[in-house]
Structure formats: structure tokens, C-alpha cells
Short mmCIF file of C-alpha atoms in Angstrom, two decimals:
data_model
loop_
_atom_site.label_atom_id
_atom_site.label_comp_id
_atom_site.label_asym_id
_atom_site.label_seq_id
_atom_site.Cartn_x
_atom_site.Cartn_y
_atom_site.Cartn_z
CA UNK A 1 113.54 181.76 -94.06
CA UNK A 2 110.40 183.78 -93.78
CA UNK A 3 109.99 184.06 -97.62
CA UNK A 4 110.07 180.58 -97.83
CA UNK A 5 106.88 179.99 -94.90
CA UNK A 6 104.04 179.92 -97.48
CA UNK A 7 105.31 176.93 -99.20
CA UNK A 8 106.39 175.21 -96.15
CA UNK A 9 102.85 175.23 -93.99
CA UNK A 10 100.63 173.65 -96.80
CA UNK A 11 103.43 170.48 -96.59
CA UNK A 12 103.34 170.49 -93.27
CA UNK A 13 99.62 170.37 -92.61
CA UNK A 14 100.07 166.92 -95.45
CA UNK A 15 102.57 165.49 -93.47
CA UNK A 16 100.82 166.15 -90.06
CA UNK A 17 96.82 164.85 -91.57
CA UNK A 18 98.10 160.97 -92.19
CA UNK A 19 99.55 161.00 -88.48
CA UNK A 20 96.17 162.47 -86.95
CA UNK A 21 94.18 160.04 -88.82
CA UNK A 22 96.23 157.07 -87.32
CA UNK A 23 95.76 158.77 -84.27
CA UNK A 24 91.87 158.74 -84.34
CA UNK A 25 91.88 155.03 -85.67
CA UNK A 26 94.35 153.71 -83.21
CA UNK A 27 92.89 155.16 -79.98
CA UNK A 28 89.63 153.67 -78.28
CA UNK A 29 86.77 155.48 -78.25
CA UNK A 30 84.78 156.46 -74.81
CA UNK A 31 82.87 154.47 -72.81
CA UNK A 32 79.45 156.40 -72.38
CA UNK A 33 78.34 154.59 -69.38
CA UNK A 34 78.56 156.14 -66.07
CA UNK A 35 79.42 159.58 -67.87
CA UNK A 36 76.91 162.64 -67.91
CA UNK A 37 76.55 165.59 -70.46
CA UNK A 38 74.24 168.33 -70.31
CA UNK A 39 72.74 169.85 -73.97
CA UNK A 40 70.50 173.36 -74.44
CA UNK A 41 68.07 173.69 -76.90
CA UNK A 42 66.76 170.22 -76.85
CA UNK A 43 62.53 171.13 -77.38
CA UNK A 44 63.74 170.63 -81.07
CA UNK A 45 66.07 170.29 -84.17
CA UNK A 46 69.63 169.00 -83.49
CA UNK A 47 68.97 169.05 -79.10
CA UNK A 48 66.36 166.80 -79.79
CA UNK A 49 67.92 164.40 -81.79
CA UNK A 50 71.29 164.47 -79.82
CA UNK A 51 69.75 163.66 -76.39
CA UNK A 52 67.80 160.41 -78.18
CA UNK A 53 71.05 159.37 -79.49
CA UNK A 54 72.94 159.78 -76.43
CA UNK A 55 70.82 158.49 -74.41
CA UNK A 56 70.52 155.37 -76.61
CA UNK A 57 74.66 155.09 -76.46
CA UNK A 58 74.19 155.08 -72.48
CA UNK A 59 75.10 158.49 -71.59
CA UNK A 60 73.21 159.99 -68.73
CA UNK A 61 71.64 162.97 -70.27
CA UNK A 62 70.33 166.24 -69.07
CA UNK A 63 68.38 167.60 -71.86
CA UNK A 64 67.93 171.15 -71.36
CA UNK A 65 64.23 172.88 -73.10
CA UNK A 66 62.69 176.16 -73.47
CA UNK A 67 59.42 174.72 -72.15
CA UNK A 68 59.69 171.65 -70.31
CA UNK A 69 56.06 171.03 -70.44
CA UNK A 70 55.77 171.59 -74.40
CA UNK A 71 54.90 169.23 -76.91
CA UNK A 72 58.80 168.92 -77.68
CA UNK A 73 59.65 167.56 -74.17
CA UNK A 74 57.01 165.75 -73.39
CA UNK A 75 57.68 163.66 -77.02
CA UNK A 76 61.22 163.75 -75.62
CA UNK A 77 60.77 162.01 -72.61
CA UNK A 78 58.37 159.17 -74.89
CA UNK A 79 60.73 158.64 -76.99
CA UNK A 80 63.26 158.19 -74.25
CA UNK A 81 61.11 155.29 -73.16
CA UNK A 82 60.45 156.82 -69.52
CA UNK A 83 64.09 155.53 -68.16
CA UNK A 84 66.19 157.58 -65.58
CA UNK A 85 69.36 158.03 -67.74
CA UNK A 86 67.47 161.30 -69.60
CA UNK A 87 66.18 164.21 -67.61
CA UNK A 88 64.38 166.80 -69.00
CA UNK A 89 65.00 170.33 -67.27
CA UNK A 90 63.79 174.04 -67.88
CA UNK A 91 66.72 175.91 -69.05
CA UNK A 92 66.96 179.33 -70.90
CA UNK A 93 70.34 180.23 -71.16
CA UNK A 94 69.11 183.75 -71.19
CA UNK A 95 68.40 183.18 -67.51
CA UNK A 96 71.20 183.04 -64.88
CA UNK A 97 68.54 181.84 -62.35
CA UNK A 98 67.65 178.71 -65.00
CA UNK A 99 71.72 178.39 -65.30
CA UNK A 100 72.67 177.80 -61.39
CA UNK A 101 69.37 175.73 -61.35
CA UNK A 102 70.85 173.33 -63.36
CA UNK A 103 73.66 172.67 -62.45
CA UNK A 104 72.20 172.14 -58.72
CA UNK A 105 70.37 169.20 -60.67
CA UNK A 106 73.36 168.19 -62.59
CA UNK A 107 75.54 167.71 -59.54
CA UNK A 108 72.12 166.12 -57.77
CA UNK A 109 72.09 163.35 -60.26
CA UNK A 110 75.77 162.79 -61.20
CA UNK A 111 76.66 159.40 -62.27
CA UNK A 112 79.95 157.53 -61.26
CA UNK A 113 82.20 158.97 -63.77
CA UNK A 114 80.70 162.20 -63.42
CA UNK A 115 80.32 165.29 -66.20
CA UNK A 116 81.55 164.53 -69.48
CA UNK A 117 80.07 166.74 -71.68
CA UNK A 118 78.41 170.12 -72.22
CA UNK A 119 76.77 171.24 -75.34
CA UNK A 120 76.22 174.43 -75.95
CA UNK A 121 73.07 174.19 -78.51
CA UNK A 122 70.47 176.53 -77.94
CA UNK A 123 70.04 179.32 -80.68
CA UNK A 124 67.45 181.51 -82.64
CA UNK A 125 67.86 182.87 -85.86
CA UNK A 126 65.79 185.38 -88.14
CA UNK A 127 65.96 186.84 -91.31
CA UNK A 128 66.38 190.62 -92.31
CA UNK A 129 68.31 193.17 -93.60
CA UNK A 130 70.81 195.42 -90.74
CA UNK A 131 67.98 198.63 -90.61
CA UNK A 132 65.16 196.38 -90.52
CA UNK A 133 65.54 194.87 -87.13
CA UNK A 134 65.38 196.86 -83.90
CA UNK A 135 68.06 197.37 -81.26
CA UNK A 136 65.90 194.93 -79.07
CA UNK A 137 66.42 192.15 -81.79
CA UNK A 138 69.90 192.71 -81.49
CA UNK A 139 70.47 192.17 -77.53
CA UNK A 140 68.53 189.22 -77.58
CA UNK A 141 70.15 186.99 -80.05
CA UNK A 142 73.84 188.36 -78.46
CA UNK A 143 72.06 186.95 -75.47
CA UNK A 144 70.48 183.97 -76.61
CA UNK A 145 73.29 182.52 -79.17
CA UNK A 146 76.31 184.05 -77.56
CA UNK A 147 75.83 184.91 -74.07
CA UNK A 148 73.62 182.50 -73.34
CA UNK A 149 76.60 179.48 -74.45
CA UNK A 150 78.70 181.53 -72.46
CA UNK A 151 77.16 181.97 -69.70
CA UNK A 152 76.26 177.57 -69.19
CA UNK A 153 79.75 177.56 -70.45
CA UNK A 154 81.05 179.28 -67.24
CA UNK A 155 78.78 177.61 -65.08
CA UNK A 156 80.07 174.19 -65.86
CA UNK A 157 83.91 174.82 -66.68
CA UNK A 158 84.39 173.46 -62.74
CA UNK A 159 82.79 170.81 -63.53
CA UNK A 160 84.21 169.89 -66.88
CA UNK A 161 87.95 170.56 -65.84
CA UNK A 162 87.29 168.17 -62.72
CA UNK A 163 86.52 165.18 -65.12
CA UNK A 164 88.72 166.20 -68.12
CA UNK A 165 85.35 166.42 -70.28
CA UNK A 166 84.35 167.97 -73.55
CA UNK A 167 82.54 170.83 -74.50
CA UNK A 168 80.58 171.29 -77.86
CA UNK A 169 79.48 174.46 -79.71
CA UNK A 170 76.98 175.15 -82.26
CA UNK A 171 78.46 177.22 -85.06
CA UNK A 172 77.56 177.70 -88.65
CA UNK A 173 79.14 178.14 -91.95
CA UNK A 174 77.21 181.07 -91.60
CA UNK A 175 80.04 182.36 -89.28
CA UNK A 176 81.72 183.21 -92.27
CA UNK A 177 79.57 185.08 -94.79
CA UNK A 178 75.63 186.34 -94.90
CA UNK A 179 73.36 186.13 -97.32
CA UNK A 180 70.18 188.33 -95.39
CA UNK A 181 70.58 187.14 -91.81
CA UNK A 182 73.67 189.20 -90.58
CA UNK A 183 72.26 189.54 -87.20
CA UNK A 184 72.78 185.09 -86.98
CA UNK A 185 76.02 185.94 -88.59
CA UNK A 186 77.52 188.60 -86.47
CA UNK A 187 76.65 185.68 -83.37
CA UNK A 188 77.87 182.60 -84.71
CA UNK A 189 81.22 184.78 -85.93
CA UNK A 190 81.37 185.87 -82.10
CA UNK A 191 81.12 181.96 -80.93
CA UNK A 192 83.71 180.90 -82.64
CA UNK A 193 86.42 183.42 -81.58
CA UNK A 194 85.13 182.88 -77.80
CA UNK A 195 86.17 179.09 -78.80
CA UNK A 196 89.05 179.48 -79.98
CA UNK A 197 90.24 181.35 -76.95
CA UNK A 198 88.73 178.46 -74.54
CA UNK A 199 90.05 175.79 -76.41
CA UNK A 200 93.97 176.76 -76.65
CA UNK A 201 92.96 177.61 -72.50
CA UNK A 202 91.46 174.50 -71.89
CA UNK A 203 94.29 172.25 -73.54
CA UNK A 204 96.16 172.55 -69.75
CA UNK A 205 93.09 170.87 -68.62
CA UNK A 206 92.97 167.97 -70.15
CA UNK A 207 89.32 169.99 -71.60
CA UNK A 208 89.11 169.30 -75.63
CA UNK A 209 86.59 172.10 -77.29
CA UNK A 210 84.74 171.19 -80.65
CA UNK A 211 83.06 173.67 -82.63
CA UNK A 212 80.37 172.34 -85.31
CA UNK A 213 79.21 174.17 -88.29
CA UNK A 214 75.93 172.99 -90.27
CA UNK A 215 75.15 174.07 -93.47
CA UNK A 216 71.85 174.58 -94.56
CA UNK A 217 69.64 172.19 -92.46
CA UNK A 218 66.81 174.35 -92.42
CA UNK A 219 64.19 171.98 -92.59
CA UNK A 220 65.68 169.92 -90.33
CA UNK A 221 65.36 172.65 -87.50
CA UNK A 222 62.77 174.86 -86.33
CA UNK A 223 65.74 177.42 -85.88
CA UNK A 224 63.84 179.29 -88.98
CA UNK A 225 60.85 179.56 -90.27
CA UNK A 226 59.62 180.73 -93.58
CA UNK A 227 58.80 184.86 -93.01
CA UNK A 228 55.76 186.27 -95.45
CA UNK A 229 56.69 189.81 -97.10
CA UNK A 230 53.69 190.98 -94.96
CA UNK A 231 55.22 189.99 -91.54
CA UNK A 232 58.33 191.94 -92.52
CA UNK A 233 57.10 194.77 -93.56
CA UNK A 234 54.67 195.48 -90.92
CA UNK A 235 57.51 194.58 -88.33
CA UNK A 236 59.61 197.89 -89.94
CA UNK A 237 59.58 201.34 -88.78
CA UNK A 238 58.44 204.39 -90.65
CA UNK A 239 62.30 205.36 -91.15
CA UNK A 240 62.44 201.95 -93.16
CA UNK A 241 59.68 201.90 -95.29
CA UNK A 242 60.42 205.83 -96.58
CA UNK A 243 63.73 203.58 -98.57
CA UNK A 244 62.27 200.08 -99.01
CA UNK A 245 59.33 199.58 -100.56
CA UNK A 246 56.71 196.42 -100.73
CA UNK A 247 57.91 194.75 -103.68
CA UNK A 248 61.64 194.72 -102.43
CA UNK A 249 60.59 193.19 -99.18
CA UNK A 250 58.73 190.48 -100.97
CA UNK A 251 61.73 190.01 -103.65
CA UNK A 252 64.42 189.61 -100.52
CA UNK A 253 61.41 187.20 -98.81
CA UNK A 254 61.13 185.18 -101.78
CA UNK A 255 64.94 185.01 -101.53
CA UNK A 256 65.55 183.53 -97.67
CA UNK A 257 63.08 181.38 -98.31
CA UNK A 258 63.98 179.88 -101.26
CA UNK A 259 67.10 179.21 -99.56
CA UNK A 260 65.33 177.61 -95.98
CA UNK A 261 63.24 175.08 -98.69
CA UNK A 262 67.00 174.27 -100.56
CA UNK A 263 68.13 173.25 -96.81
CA UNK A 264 68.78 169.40 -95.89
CA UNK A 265 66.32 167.51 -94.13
CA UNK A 266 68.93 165.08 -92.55
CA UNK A 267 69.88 166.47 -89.02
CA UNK A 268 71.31 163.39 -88.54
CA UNK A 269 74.21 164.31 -90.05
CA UNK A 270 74.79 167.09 -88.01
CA UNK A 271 74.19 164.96 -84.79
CA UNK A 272 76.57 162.12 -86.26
CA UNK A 273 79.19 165.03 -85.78
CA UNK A 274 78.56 166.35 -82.26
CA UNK A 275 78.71 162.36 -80.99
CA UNK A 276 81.91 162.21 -82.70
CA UNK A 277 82.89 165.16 -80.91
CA UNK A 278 81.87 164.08 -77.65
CA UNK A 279 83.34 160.17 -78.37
CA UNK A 280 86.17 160.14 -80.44
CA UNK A 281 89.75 159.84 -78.49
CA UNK A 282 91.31 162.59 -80.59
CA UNK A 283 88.07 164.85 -81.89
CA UNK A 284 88.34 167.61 -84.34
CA UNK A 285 88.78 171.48 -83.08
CA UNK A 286 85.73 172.01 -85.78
CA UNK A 287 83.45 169.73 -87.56
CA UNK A 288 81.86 171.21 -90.61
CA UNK A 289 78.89 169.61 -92.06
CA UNK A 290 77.86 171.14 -95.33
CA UNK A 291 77.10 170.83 -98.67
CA UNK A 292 80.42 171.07 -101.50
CA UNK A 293 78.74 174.02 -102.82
CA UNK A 294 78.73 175.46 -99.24
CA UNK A 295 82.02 174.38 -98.49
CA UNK A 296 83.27 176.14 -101.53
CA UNK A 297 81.93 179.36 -100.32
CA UNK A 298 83.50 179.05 -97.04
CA UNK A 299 86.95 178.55 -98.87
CA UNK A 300 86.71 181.30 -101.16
CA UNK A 301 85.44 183.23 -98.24
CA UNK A 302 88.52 182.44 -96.51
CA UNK A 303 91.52 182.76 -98.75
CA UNK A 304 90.15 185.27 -101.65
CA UNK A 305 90.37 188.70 -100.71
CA UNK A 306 87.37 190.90 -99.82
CA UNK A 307 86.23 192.63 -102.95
CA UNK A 308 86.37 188.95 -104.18
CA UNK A 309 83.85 187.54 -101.61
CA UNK A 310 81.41 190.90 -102.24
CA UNK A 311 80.97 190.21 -105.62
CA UNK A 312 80.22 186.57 -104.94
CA UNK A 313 77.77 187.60 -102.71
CA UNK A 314 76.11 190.44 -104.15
CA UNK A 315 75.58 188.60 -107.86
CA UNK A 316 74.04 185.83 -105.36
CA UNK A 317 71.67 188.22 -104.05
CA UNK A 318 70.89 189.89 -107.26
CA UNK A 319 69.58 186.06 -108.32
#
């Protein structure tokens, strides 16, 4: 029976993918009014453009930023026209203190069909090879881009299981492979295991968990900026620069950002995915949003075997 499971999954998932699509048509989808979600990371990028769009659907929306008083949500609140539905709050998941503080407001300002969604947003990213970063670069992107959605995640689970509501991740394709930026790698890899273990958790709930991955929408973020050979190399230690020299910095520099000016400017996309995820009566477990090229890495990532994947990647790099 066993020998005969590899054949029998793939014609299962077939037979199962017609049903879930009548499922999705057949269902209605939510009624935003009345309902509240709360997003991090919202100064810029994908925050910023999910919060306009929500708010414009009718959601009551607490739009978590960095700086609340920066040009990002200041142009937030303009955009937003002023009304009461969108909030703008200081919030650095980083901060526990910031955390609790919001969700004081949250439960301040609740609507009549209370909290619908969280989404878990919020992230930094950098570029550089494993010895080239310090051990203080390390903690704070595990606290930023993984603690940091845990920690709102655990603040608001209450919440969210009281009202049956929906929480949304930011993930990447980059969860899969790396092409320079292991340290965003290694992160996004960790958010999507702590997913899948909320989401099967959740299910009992009535809690549905969504998980997006972008590809390249570098331009569309301020996530990553472009990083001069000279700002790398001065950033190493001693240790480093005894193995790497100048010219190899700049080559690997001229690399990354080759690939940021390549990324899509159309964050749009991206957003039309995380309202999906927060509308739709029967929403994905992951959304990926990528380019075919990028979707063909992820799949050869996926089923080929390691030494497969490596050579991919390394004749990549050697470009």
C-alpha cells in the first residue's frame, strides 16, 4: 500500500483543487464594516499600502509605524483623508512595552464586530555574506522579523480566537533559498515553521493563518536599500578583511544590487494577496506572489535534492 503512496497524493491533491476552488467561488466574502485589524510596519512598503486599502474597503484599521510622527505616517493619515476608521500608533514589535500599548488602544477603539485581523508585517532586511555581519546584526533581525511577529502574535491570539479572526504573515520566497542575504533567510525560514505550528493549532478556533511570500519587490519597499562596496567593507572586522578583499566586496555589491533594481515595482500585487487573505471565505494557508522564474526556483528548491539546489545557486552567484 505504502509503495503505491507517491502516485496516489499527486491525484489526490487534482481531485481535491477543483472542490476548493468551488469552495472559494461559492462562499461570500466578508463584510469589512464593523470589523478591526491591526498591521506592523505600516511607515512604508506593503503596511502602507495595506492600511489605504483597508481602510478604503471599510475596515477599521490600526496601522502600526516605527515613527508615528515621520514623514510615512503623517502621509498616511493624508491619504486616509483624516477619518476615524484609521489610527496611526507607535509600535516596534521589538518593544513589549509598544506591544501591551497597543492593544490597550485596540480594545479602546473596538468596533461592533470587534478584531478581525492581525498582520504581522514589520521586517528589515540587509545584505551580506554569514562572517561579515556581527552577532549584534543577528539578534536584532531574530527580534525584529521573528520575535517581533511573535511576540504581537501572542498579544492578540485572545483577541483573535474571541472573534474567530485571521492572522497574516509576511514571508518570502526567500524562506527557501539565499542568494547573499542568509541572515533575511534564516528569519523568514523561522516564520514559516512558527506558522505552520499556529495554523494546524488555531484550526480548533475557528482562527485561519495565511502566510504570504513576495518575490522580488524590492523597489516597491524600502525593506532594502542599495549597499555601496565602501559601506560594506568599512562595516567588516579586521578578521574579515585578512580573507576578502576590496574587489570581491564590490563584485558581491554589484551582485545584490543588480538583483534589488531587477525587483517589481508593483506592491500592489502583494497587497491584492494579504486582502484576499484577510476577505476570502476559504483563504489560502500561503499566498505566493512571484515571478515564474522565481517560482521555478522555489520548486526546484523544493523537490530536487541538495547538491542539485547548490549548484543552481552557486553558478548564479558566479554570474
Amino acid at each position: 500500500m505504502w509503495a503505491a503512496a507517491p502516485l496516489l497524493l499527486p491525484l489526490l491533491l487534482l481531485l481535491l483543487l477543483p472542490l476548493a476552488r468551488l469552495r472559494r467561488r461559492g462562499a461570500a466574502r466578508l463584510e469589512p464594516a464593523g470589523r478591526a485589524v491591526l498591521i506592523t510596519g505600516c511607515d512604508s512598503g506593503f503596511g502602507h499600502l495595506l492600511a489605504l486599502r483597508l481602510h478604503r474597503l471599510g475596515f477599521t484599521v490600526f496601522a502600526g509605524c516605527l515613527c508615528p510622527g515621520g514623514d510615512g505616517a503623517r502621509r498616511l493619515q493624508r491619504e486616509a483623508g483624516g477619518a476615524g476608521r484609521l489610527r496611526v500608533l507607535r509600535l516596534d514589535v521589538t518593544r513589549a512595552r509598544d506591544v501591551r500599548a497597543a492593544k490597550e488602544l485596540v480594545l479602546s477603539h473596538l468596533p461592533e464586530r470587534g478584531f478581525w485581523g492581525l498582520v504581522n508585517n514589520a521586517g528589515i532586511s540587509t545584505f551580506g555574506e554569514t562572517g561579515w555581519l556581527p552577532m549584534e546584526t543577528y539578534e536584532k533581525f531574530a527580534d525584529v522579523n521573528l520575535l517581533g511577529s511573535i511576540r504581537t502574535t501572542l498579544a492578540f491570539l485572545p483577541l483573535l480566537r474571541k472573534y474567530k479572526g485571521r492572522i497574516v504573515f509576511m514571508s518570502s520566497i526567500i524562506a527557501y533559498f539565499t542568494l547573499g542575504n542568509g541572515i533575511y533567510s534564516m528569519t523568514k525560514a523561522a516564520i514559516e515553521k512558527f506558522c505552520d505550528a499556529l495554523r494546524l493549532e488555531m484550526k480548533k478556533f475557528g482562527v485561519q493563518v495565511c502566510i504570504i511570500q513576495p518575490g522580488n519587490y524590492a523597489r516597491s519597499t524600502k525593506i532594502q536599500p542599495p549597499l555601496s562596496a565602501e559601506e560594506i567593507w568599512s562595516e567588516l572586522s579586521e578578521e574579515e578583511k585578512a580573507v576578502y578583499n576590496k574587489e570581491y566586496v564590490q563584485e558581491r555589491a554589484n551582485f545584490f544590487n543588480s538583483i534589488l533594481s531587477e525587483g517589481s515595482p508593483n506592491g500592489n500585487e502583494v497587497v491584492d494577496a494579504m486582502v484576499d487573505a484577510l476577505t476570502s471565505p476559504a483563504p489560502k494557508a500561503r499566498y505566493m506572489v512571484a515571478k515564474l522564474k522565481e517560482k521555478v526556483l522555489v520548486f526546484v528548491c523544493a523537490l530536487f535534492p541538495t547538491v542539485v539546489m547548490d549548484s543552481v545557486l552557486s553558478y548564479a552567484l558566479s554570474k
